[in-house]
Structure formats: C-alpha cells, structure tokens
Coordinates of C-alpha atoms in Angstrom, one line a residue:
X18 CA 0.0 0.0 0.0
X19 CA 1.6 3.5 -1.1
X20 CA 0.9 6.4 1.7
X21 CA 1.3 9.8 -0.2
X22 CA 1.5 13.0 2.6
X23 CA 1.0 16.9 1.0
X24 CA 3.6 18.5 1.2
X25 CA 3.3 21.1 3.8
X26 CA 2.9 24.4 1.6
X27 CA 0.6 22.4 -0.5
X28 CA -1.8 22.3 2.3
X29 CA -1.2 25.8 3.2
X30 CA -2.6 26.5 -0.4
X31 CA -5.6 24.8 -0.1
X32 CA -6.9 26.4 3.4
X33 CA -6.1 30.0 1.7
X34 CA -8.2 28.8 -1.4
X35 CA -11.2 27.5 1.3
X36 CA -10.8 30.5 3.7
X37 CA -11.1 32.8 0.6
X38 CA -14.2 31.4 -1.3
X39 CA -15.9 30.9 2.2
X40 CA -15.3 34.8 2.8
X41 CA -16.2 35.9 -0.5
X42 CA -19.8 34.1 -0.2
X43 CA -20.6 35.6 3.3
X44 CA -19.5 39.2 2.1
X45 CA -21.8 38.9 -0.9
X46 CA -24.9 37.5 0.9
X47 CA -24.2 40.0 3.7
X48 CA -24.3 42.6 1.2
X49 CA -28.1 41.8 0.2
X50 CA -29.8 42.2 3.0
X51 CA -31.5 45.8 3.8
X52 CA -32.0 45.7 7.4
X53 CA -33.1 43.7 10.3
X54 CA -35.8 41.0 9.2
X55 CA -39.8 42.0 9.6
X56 CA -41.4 40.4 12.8
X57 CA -43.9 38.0 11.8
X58 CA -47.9 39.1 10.8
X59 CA -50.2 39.7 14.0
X60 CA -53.1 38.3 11.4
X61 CA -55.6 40.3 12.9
X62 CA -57.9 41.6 10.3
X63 CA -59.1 45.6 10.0
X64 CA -62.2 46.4 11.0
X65 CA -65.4 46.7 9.2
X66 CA -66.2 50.6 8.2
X67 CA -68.8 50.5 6.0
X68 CA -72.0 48.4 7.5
X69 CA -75.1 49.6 6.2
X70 CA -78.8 48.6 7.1
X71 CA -82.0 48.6 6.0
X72 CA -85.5 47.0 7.4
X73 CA -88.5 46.4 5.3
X74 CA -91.2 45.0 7.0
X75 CA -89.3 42.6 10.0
X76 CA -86.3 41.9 8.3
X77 CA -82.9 43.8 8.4
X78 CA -80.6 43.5 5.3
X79 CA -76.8 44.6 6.3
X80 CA -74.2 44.6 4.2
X81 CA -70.6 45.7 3.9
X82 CA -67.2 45.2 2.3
X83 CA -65.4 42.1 3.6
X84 CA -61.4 43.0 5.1
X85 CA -58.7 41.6 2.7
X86 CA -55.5 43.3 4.5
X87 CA -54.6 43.0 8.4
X88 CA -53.8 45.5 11.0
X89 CA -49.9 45.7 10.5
X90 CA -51.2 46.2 5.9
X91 CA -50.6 42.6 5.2
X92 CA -52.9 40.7 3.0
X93 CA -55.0 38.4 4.8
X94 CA -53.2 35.3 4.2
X95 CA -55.5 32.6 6.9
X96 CA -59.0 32.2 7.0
X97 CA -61.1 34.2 10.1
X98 CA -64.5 34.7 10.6
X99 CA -67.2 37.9 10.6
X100 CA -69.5 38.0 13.4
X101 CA -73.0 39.8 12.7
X102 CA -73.7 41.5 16.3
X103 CA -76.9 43.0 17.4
X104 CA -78.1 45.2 20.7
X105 CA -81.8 46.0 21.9
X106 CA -82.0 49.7 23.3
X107 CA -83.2 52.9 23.2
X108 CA -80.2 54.7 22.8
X109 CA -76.5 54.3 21.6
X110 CA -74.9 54.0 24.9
X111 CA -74.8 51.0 27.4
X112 CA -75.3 48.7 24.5
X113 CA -74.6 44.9 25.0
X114 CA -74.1 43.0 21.7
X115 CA -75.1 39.3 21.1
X116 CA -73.5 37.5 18.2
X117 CA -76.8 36.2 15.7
X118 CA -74.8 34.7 12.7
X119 CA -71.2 34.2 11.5
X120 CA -69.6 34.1 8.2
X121 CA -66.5 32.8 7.2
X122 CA -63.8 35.4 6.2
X123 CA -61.7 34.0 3.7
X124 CA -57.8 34.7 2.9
X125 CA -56.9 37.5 0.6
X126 CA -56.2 36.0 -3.1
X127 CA -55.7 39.2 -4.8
X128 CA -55.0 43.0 -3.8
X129 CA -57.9 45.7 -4.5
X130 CA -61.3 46.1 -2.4
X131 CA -63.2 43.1 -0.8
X132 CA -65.8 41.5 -2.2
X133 CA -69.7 42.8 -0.7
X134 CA -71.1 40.6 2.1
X135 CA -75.0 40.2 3.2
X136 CA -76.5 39.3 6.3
X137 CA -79.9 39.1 7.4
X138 CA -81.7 39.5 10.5
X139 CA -85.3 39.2 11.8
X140 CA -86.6 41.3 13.8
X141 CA -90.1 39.4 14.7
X142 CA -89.8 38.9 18.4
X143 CA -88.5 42.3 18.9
X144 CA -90.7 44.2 17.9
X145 CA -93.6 41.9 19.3
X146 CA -92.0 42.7 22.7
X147 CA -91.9 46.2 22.7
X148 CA -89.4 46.7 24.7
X149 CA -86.8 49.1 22.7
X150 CA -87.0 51.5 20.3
X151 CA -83.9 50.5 18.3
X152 CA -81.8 47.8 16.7
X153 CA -77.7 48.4 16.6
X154 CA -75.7 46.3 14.3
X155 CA -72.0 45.7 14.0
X156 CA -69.5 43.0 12.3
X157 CA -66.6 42.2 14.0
X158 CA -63.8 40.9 12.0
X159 CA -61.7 38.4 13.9
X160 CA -58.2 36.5 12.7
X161 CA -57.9 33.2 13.1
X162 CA -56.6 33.4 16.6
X163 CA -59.5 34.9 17.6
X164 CA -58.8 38.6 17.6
X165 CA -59.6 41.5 16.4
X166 CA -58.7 45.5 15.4
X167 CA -60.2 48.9 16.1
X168 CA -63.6 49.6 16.5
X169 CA -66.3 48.6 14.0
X170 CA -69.3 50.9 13.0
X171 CA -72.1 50.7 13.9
X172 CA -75.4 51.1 12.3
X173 CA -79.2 51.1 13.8
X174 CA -82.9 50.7 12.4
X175 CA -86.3 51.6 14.7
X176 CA -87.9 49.1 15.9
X177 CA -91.5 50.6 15.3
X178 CA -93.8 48.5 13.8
X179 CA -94.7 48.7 10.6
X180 CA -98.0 48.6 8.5
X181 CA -99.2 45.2 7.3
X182 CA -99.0 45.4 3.5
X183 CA -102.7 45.6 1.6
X184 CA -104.7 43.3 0.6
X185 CA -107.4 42.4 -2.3
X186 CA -105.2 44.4 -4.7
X187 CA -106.9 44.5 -7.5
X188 CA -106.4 45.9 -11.3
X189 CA -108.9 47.0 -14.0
X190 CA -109.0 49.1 -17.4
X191 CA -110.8 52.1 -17.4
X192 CA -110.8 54.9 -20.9
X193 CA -108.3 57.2 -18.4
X194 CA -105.4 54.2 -17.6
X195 CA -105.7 51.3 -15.1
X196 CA -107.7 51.5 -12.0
X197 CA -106.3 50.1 -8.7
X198 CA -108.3 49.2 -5.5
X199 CA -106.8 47.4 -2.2
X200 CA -108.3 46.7 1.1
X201 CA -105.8 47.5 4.0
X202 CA -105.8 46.8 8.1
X203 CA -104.5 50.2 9.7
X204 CA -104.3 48.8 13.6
X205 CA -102.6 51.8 15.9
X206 CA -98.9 51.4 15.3
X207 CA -96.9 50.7 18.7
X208 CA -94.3 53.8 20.4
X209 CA -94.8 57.5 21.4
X210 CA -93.3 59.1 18.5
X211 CA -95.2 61.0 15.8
X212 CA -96.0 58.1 13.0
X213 CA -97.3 58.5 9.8
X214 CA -98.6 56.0 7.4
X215 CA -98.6 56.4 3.7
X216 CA -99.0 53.6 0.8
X217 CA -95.9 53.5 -2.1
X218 CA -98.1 52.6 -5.4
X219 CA -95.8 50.9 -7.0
X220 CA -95.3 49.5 -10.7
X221 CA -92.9 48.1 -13.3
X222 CA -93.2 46.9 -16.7
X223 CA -93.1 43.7 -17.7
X224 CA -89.9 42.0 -17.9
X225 CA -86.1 42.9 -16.6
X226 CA -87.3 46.9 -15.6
X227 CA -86.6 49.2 -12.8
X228 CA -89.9 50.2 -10.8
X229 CA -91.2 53.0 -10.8
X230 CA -93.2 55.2 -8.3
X231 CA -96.6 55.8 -9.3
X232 CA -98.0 58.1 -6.3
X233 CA -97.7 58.2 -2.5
X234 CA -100.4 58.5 -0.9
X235 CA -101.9 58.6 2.8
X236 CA -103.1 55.1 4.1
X237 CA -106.7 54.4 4.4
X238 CA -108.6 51.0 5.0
X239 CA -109.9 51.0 1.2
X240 CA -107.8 52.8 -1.5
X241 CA -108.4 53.5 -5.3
X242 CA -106.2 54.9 -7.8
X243 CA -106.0 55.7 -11.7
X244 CA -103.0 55.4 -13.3
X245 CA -103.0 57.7 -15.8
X246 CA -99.6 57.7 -17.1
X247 CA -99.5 54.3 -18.5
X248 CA -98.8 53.2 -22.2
X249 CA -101.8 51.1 -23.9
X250 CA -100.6 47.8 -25.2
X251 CA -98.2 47.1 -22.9
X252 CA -98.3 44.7 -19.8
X253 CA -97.4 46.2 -16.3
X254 CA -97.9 44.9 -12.7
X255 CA -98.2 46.6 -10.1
X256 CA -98.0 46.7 -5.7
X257 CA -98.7 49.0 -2.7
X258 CA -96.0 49.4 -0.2
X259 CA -96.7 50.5 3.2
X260 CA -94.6 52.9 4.8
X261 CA -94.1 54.3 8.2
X262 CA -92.9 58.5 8.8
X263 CA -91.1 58.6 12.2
X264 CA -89.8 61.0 14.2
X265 CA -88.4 61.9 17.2
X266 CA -86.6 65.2 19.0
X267 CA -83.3 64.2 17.3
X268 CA -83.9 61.4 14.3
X269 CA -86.4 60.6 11.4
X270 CA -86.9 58.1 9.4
X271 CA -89.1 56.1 6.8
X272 CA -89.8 52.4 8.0
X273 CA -91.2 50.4 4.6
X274 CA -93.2 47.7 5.4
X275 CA -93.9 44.3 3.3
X276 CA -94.8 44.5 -0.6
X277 CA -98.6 43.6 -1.7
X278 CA -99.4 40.7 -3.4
X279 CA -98.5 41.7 -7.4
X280 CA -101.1 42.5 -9.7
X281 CA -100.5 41.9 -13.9
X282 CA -102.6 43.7 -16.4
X283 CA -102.2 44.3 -20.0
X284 CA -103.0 47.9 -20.5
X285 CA -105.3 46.9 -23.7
X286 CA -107.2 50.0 -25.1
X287 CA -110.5 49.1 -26.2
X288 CA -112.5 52.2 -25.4
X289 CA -113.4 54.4 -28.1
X290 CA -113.2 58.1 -28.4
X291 CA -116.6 59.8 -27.0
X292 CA -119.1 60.7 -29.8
X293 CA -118.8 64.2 -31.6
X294 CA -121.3 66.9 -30.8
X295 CA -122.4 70.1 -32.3
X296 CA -122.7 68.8 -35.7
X297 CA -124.5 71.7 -38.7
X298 CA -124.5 71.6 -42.2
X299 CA -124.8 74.3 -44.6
X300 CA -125.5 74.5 -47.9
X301 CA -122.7 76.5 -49.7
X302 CA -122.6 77.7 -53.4
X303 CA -119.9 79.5 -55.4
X304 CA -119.4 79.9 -59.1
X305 CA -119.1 76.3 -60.9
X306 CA -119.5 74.6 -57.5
X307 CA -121.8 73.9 -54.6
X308 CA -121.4 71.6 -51.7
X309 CA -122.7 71.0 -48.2
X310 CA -120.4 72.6 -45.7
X311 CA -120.3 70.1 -42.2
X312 CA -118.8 71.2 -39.1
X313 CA -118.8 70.1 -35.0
X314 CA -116.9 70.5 -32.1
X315 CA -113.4 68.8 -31.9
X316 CA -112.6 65.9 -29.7
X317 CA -109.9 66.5 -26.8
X318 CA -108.9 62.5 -26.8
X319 CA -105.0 63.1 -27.0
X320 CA -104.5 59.7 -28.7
X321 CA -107.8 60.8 -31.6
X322 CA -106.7 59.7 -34.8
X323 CA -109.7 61.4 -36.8
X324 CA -113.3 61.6 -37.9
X325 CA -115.7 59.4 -40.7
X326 CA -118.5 61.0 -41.8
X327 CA -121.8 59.3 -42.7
X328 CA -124.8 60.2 -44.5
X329 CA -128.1 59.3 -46.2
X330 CA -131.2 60.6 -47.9
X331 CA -134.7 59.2 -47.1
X332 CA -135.1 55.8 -45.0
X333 CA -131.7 54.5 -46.6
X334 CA -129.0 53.4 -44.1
X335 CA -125.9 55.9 -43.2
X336 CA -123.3 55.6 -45.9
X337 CA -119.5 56.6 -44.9
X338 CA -118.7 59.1 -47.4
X339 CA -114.9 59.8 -46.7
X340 CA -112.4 57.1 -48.3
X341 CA -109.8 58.3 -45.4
X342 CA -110.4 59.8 -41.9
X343 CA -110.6 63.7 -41.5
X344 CA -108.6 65.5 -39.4
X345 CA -110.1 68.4 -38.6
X346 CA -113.8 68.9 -37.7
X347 CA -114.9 70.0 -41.1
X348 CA -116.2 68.2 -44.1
X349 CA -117.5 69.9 -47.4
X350 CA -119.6 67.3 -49.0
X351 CA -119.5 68.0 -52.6
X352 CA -121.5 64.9 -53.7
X353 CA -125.4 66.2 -53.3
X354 CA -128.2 66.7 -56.1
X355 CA -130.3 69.8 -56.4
X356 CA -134.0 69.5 -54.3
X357 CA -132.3 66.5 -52.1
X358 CA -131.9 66.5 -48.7
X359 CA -129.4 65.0 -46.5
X360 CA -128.8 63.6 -43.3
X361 CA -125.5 63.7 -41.5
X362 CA -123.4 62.0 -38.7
X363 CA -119.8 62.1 -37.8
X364 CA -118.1 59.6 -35.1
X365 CA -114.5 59.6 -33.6
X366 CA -111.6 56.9 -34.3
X367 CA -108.2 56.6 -32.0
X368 CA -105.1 55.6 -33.2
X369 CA -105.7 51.6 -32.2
X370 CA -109.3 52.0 -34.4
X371 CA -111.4 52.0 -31.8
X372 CA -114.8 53.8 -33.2
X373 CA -117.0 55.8 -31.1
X374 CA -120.8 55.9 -32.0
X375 CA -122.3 58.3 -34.0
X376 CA -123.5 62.0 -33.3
X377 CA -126.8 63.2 -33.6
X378 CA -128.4 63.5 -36.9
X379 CA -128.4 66.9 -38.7
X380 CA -129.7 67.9 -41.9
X381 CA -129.7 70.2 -44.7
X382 CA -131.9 70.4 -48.5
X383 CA -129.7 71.3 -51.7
X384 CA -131.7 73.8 -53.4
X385 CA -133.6 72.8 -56.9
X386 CA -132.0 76.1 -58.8

C-alpha cells in the first residue's frame, strides 16, 4: 500500500483557497440584505367601516365590504370569521351586543377592495316585545386566533312597527289608464313618536325593468287609484307598499313595510273616443260649385286619430262618405243633387281604431235652382 503525505505548503494552499471562497460568499450574501428582518404578521384583520342597514317589514338587510388586509397592511393570508352583532335599546350608549350569525372570512387572493357581504336579521320577536326603540348592528372581524382591530361601525334601524301590506289588490282598465283598488288593516302602530302611514303605489313593466313610483299617498282602509300615465298595449304589474314617517326630537326616518301581493294587467285600449257633438251643415254655393259645408266641435282624446263621416237621404241606411279619416272637424260634401236633402253623422276613431258611436243626426236640402 503506497501512503502519499501533502507536502506542507501544499496544504497551506488549499486552506487560503477555502478560507477565501468561504469569505467571498458571506460578504456577498451580507451585502443583500437591507436591514433587520420583519417580525412576523399579527393576522388580525381591519375592522369593518362601511356596515349599512335597511329594514322592510321585519327583516334587516346589512351589508358591507369584507377586510382583505390585516392590522400591520398585510394581506390576509388565513382564514377568520365575521361575526353579525346585534343590541336592543333605546339609545347608543350602554349597549350589550349578542353575536346572531357568522360568516366565514376568507384569505386574501388578490390586492384591491373586498368582495360585498349580506346578512340578514329578523326582527319578529323584537318588535312583538316592545321593549326598545332601536336595533344596533355591527360585524366584527376576527383573525384566526380569535382577535380583532379597532372599532367597527355601527349602524341602527327603529324598531316601530310597521304597516301590514294591503290586501285584495286589484287591477282593471278604465278609458283614463288602469284603475287600482286594495283593502288595507290600519291597527294603531306601537311607540310615542309622531307616525305617519302612507302607501308606495308601486309598478314596473313587464320583464327585466326598474320600478317605478306611481303616487304616495296617505293610508286608508280602502284605497283607489287611476294610473293615468301608462302606455296602452303594454303589460305592467303593479304593488302598494306600506310605509311608516317617524320621528323623534333628534332622528327621522321612513320604516317600509312588506310589498302587496303583485297584480298583472295588459293595458289593452278598447274604449273608443266619445261621440262628436255640435254637428251643422250648410249648404254653400260658389261659381261652378256647390257643396254641403259640415262642421262640429273637436274631440280633446289626446291619442284621436280622426273623424268618418256618414250620411243618407230618405229611410236608406248611413253611408260613410270619406275614403280616409278627417282630421279636422270640417267636411264639405261636394257629392249632393239639387232638391235632395241630406242627413249627417260624424263619429271619432283613435289611433288603435277604436270607433265611437255616431253623433246626432243633422240635416240640410240642396236647393232645386
């Protein structure tokens, strides 16, 4: 077996080369680092700002913009959980909240505002005991460990009852629009403040459309309305909203109750034009021409189309004697034979054809010469 032993110097060499690539490396990674390292993420999401409220009829509908960064600006990187918080009272101070839901609050996948949560809350036993005058809400944002940051808003909705919606709601054509009639229960509503009650008539065209307010008006146990702004051959439905006015020294507010059962109608327009009135008729000659000169009082329909004009001589039956409809209430009838005479009736048309009955007969003799 053949032992071979460095040579002295040679092992000199190679602890230089070691010491000098080992140095090199620590100087360069020393050189990247910027300062002390971060300490770690407390994960304790920010608090909810932006709750927001509204009650129709018993139910509350809150929502607000779910956290996606923590206290210290991270993004949340481990699921938490929102708690929906509610306190009876009949102010804003001494306040003890009671958690009534939870939802989850998810990590953070991408920078930019949260996405827009939704709770609900039902208010039934509440305001069946009477006992406060509002509902405060809040949603507290807690980390995975369990805690949370800052104060949350908070946001509150009376507690005064509302108006049961109407009932019998019911729909029918009349020449004006569409006529509405309800039946509604107006028991005294419950706490000391000023209250009053009003019905929302509400309405929307068929299909994906906004509605639209078609009067306000003040509660009563049997209601009627026209609609008078409608469009004819178009289908609408329509519902009556209750709402409450409060007030008291300091606050005000509208409390909106349930929506009626809905109501469909097509707005069909089969009702004629009235009949014309103050029909005359006067023979007129001038050189190489004589006719029998018809005139009445106009129609104020704003959706009148025109006039026909009928006549006849003797016991024969009315004849229509103008091919299209006249537009103005005047008619020369140029078709007439000397020593005849003529009996005359004009009616009204819209512009969906509907025909109104006749006027009353008036007459007039062409002279012989």
């Amino acid at each position: 077996m053949r032992i071979v032993i460095p040579h002295p110097l040679q092992c000199s060499q190679q602890v230089l080369r070691f010491l000098l690539v080992a140095g090199f490396g620590i100087w360069s990674t020393g050189c990247g680092v910027p300062g002390a390292p971060l300490p770690p993420s407390a994960e304790i999401p920010k608090f909810v700002g932006d709750l927001k409220a509204q009650r129709k009829g018993a139910t509350v509908t809150l929502t607000w913009t779910t956290p996606t960064e923590t206290s210290d600006g991270e993004l949340i990187r481990k699921p938490g959980k929102m708690l929906v918080q509610r306190a009876l009272g009949s102010g804003l101070a001494d306040l003890q909240f009671h958690t009534i839901s939870e939802l989850p609050l998810p990590p953070t996948l991408n920078e930019g505002r949260g996405d827009q949560a939704t709770a609900k809350d039902t208010l039934t036993d509440a305001l069946r005991s009477g006992g406060a005058e509002f509902a405060v809400y809040s949603i507290l944002a807690q980390g995975r460990n369990g805690k949370s940051f800052g104060v949350p808003n908070r946001v509150s909705v009376p507690l005064m009852r509302s108006l049961p919606p109407p009932k019998n709601v019911a729909a029918s054509l009349v020449p004006m629009g569409v006529m509405l009639k309800w039946e509604a229960d107006l028991p005294q509503a419950a706490g000391s403040a000023p209250e009053i009650q009003q019905f929302k008539v509400m309405r929307r065209l068929q299909g994906p459309n906004e509605a639209v307010l078609v009067k306000q008006i003040a509660a009563s146990s049997e209601g009627e309305l026209v609609d008078d702004t409608i469009e004819w051959e178009k289908t609408y439905q329509y519902w009556i909203t209750p709402i409450t006015l409060w007030q008291t020294e300091n606050r005000k507010g509208v409390i909106e109750g349930d929506d009626s059962a809905i109501v469909e109608i097509l707005a069909h327009d089969s009702f004629p034009p009235a009949a014309p009135t103050g029909l005359q008729a006067v023979f007129s000659a001038v050189p190489q021409n004589s006719f029998i000169d018809l005139t009445w009082t106009a129609n104020t329909e704003p959706d009148l189309a025109g006039y026909n004009v009928y006549r006849h001589s003797g016991n024969g039956p009315p004849v229509k004697i103008n091919s299209e409809l006249v537009k103005t209430p005047r008619y020369p009838d140029p078709g007439i034979q000397p020593g005849m005479k003529y009996f005359y009736s004009v009616s009204a048309v819209d512009l969906r054809g509907n025909e109104s009955g006749e006027s009353e007969e008036t007459s007039e003799t062409a002279p012989k010469d």
